[in-house]
mmCIF file of C-alpha atoms and ligand atoms in Angstrom:
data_model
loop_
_atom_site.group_PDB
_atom_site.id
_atom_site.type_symbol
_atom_site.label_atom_id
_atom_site.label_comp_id
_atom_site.label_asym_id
_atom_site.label_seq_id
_atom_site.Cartn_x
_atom_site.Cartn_y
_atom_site.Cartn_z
ATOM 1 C CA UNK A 209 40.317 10.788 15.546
ATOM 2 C CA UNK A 210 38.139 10.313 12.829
ATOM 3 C CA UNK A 211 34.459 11.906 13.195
ATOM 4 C CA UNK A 212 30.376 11.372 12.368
ATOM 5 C CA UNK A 213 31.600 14.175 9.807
ATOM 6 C CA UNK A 214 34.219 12.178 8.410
ATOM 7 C CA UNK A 215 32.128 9.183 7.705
ATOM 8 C CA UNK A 216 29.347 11.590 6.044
ATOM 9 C CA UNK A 217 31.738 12.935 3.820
ATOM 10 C CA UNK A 218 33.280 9.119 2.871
ATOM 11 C CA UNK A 219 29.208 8.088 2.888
ATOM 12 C CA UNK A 220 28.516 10.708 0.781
ATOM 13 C CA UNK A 221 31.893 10.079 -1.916
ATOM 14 C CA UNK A 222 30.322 6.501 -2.215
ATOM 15 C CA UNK A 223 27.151 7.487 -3.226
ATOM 16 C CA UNK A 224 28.766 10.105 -5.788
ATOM 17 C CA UNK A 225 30.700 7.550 -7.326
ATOM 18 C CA UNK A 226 28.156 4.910 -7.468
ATOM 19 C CA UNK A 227 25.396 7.533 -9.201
ATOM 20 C CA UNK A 228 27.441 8.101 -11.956
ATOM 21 C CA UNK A 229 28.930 3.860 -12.409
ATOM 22 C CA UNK A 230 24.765 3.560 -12.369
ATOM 23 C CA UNK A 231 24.252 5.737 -15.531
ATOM 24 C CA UNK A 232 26.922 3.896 -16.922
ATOM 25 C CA UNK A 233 25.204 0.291 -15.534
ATOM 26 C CA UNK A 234 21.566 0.867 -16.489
ATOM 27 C CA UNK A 235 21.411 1.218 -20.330
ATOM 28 C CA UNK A 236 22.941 -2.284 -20.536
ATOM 29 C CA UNK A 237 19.886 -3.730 -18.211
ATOM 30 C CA UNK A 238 17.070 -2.080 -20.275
ATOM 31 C CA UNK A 239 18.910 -3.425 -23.451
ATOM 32 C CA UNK A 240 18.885 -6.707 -21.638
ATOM 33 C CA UNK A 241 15.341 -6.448 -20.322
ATOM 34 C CA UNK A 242 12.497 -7.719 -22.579
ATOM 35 C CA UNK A 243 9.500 -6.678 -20.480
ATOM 36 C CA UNK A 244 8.804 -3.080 -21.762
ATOM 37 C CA UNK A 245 6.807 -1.622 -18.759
ATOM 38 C CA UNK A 246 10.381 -2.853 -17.405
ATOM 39 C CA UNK A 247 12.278 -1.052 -19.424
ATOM 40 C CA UNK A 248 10.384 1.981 -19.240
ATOM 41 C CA UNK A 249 10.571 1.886 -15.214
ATOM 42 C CA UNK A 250 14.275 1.309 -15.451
ATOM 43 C CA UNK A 251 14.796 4.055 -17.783
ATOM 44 C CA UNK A 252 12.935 6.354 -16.098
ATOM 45 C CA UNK A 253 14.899 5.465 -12.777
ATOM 46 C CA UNK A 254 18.360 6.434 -15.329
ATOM 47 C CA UNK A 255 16.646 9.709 -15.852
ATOM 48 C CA UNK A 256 16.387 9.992 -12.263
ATOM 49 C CA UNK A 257 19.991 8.756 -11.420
ATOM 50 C CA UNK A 258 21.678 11.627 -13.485
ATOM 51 C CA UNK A 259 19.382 13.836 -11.649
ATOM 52 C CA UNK A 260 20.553 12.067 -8.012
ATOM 53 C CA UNK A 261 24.266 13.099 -9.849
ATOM 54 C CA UNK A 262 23.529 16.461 -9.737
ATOM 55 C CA UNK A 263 21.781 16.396 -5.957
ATOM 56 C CA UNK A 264 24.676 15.071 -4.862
ATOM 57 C CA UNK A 265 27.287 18.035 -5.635
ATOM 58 C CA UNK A 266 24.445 20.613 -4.343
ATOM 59 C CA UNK A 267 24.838 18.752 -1.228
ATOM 60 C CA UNK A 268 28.702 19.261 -1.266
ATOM 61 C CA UNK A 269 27.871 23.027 -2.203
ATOM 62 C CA UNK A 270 25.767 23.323 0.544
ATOM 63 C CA UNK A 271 28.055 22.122 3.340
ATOM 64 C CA UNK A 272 30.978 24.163 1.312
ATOM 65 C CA UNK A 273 33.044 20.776 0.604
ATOM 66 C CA UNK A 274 34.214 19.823 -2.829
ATOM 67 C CA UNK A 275 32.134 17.192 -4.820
ATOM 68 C CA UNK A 276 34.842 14.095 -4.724
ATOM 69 C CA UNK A 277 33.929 10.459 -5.675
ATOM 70 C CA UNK A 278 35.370 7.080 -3.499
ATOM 71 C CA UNK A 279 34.917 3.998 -5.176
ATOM 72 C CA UNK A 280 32.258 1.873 -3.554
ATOM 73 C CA UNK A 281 32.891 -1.442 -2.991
ATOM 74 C CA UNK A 282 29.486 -2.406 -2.245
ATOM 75 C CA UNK A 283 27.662 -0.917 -5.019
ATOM 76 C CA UNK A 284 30.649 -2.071 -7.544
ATOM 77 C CA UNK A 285 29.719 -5.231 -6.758
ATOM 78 C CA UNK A 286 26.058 -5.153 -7.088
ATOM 79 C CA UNK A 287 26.443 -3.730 -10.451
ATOM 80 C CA UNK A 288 28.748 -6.133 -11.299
ATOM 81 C CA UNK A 289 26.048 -9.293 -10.344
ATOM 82 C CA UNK A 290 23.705 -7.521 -12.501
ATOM 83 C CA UNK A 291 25.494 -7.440 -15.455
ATOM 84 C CA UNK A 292 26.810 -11.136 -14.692
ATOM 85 C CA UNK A 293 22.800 -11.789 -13.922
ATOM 86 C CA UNK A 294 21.580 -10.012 -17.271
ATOM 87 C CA UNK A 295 24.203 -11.615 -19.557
ATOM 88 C CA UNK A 296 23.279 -15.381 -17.549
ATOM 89 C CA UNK A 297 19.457 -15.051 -18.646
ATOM 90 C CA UNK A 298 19.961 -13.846 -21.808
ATOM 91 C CA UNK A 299 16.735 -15.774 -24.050
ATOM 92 C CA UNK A 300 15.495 -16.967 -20.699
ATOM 93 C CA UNK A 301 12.107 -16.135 -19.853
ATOM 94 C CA UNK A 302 13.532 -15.424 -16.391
ATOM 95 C CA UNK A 303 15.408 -12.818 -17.867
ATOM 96 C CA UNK A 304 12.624 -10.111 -16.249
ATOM 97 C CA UNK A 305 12.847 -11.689 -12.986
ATOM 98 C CA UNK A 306 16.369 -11.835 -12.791
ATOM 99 C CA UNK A 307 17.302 -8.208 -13.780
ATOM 100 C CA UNK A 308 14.377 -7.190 -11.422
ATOM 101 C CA UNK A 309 16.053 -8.420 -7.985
ATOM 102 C CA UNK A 310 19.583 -7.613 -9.183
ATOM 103 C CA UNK A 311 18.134 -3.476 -9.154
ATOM 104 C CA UNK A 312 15.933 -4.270 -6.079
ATOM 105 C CA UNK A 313 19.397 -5.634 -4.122
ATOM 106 C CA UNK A 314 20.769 -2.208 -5.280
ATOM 107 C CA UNK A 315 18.076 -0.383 -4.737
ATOM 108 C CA UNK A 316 18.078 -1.641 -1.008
ATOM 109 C CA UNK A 317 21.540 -0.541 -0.325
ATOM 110 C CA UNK A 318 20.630 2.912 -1.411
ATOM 111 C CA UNK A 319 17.598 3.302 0.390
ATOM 112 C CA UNK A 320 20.145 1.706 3.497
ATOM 113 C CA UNK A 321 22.795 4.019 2.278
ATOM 114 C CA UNK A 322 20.517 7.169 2.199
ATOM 115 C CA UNK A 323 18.773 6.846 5.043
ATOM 116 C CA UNK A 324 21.967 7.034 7.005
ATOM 117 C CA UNK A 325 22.989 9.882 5.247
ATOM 118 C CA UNK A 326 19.953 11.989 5.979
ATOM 119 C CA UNK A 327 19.978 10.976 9.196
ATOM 120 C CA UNK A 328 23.622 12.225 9.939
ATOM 121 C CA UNK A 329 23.239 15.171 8.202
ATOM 122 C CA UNK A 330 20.114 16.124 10.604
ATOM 123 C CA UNK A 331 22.609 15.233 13.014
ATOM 124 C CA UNK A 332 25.493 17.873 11.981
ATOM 125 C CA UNK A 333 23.162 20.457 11.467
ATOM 126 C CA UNK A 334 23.315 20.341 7.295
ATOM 127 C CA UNK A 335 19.105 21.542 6.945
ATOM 128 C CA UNK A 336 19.669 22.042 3.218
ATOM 129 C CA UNK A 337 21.838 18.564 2.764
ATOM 130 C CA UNK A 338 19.484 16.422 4.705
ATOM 131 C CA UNK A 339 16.745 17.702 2.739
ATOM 132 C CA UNK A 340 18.528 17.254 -0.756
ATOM 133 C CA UNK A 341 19.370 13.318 0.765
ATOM 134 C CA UNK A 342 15.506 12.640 1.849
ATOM 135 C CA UNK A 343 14.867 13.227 -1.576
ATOM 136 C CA UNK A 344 17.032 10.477 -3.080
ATOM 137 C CA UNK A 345 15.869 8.492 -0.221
ATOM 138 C CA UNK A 346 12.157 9.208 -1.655
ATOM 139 C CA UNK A 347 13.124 8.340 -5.005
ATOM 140 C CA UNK A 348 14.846 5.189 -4.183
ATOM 141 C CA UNK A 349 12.375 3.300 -1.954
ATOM 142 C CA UNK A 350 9.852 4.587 -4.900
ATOM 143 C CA UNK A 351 11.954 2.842 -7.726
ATOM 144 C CA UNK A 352 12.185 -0.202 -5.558
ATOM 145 C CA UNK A 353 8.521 -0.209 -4.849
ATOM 146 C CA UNK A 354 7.869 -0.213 -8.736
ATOM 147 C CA UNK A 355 9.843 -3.336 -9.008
ATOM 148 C CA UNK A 356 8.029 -5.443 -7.055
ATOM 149 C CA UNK A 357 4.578 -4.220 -8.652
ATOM 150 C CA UNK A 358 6.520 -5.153 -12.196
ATOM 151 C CA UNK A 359 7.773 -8.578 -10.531
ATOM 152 C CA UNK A 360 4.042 -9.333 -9.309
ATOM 153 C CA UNK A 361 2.089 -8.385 -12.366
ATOM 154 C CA UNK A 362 3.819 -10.255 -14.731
ATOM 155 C CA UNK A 363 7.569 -10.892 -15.025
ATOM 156 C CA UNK A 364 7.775 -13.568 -12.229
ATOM 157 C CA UNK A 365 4.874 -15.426 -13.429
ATOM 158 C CA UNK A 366 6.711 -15.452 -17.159
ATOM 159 C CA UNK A 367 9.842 -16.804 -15.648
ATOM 160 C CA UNK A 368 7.261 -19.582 -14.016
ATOM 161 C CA UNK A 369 4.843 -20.464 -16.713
ATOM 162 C CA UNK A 370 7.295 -20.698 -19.485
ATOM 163 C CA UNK A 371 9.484 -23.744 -17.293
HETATM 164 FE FE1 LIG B 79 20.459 6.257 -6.829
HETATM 165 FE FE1 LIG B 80 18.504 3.770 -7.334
HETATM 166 ZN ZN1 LIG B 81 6.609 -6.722 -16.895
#
């Protein structure tokens, strides 16, 4: 019978894989982007991903499990209508707007996907994971927050005007 620990441990393989297809994901959106406080938020967020890359195999260390990745069909997919998204509004002046939700639907998951996690791992007793996890959760829900200021002090309104 599968267990709360099993699903961590698949939860937490997701999120592994889908840091690292993020790195890979995120250099083609700021190329994309044409807003530079955009690309400057989305860059920064790459900085942070490789960081969450790292997190994530302290929190394997800490609950003495080997850092493995699962492909996650989810996130794949989000990615994927990003890049579909960017490469759409290329030389539209909705280009901003459009890259903008695409991260903020991924975003989302995460902060979904997280907030499980560190809410499980309170539940099995992992201190030092949960901890590790509240902190992507942090950093997640702060990256999305930056979005919307981005989408409501400028790059919506130059998708709108420019009709
Ligand atoms: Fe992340
Ligand atoms: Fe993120
Ligand atoms: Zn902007």
């Amino acid at each position: 019978m599968k267990t709360l620990k099993d699903l961590f441990l698949d939860e937490l393989a997701e999120r592994y894989d889908s840091e690292q297809r993020i790195v890979k994901a995120l250099p083609k959106l700021i190329k994309a982007a044409t807003c530079p406080q955009l690309q400057a938020a989305l860059q920064n967020h790459l900085v942070e991903t490789q960081g969450q890359v790292a997190t994530l195999k302290e929190v394997f260390t800490s609950i003495g499990v080997k850092a493995k990745g699962k492909k996650c069909k989810s996130m794949t997919g989000l990615l994927a209508a990003g890049e579909a998204a960017a490469s759409d509004f290329k030389d539209s002046p909705a280009i901003n707007a459009a890259i903008i939700s695409a991260r903020q639907k991924a975003e989302h998951y995460e902060i979904a996907a997280y907030g499980c996690l560190h809410e499980w791992a309170d539940l099995l007793g992992y201190g030092e994971a949960a901890d590790l996890l509240e902190e992507i959760l942090l950093a997640e829900k702060e990256a999305d927050e930056k979005l919307t200021i981005l989408a409501r002090t400028g790059d919506n309104e130059m998708a709108v005007i420019s009709d």
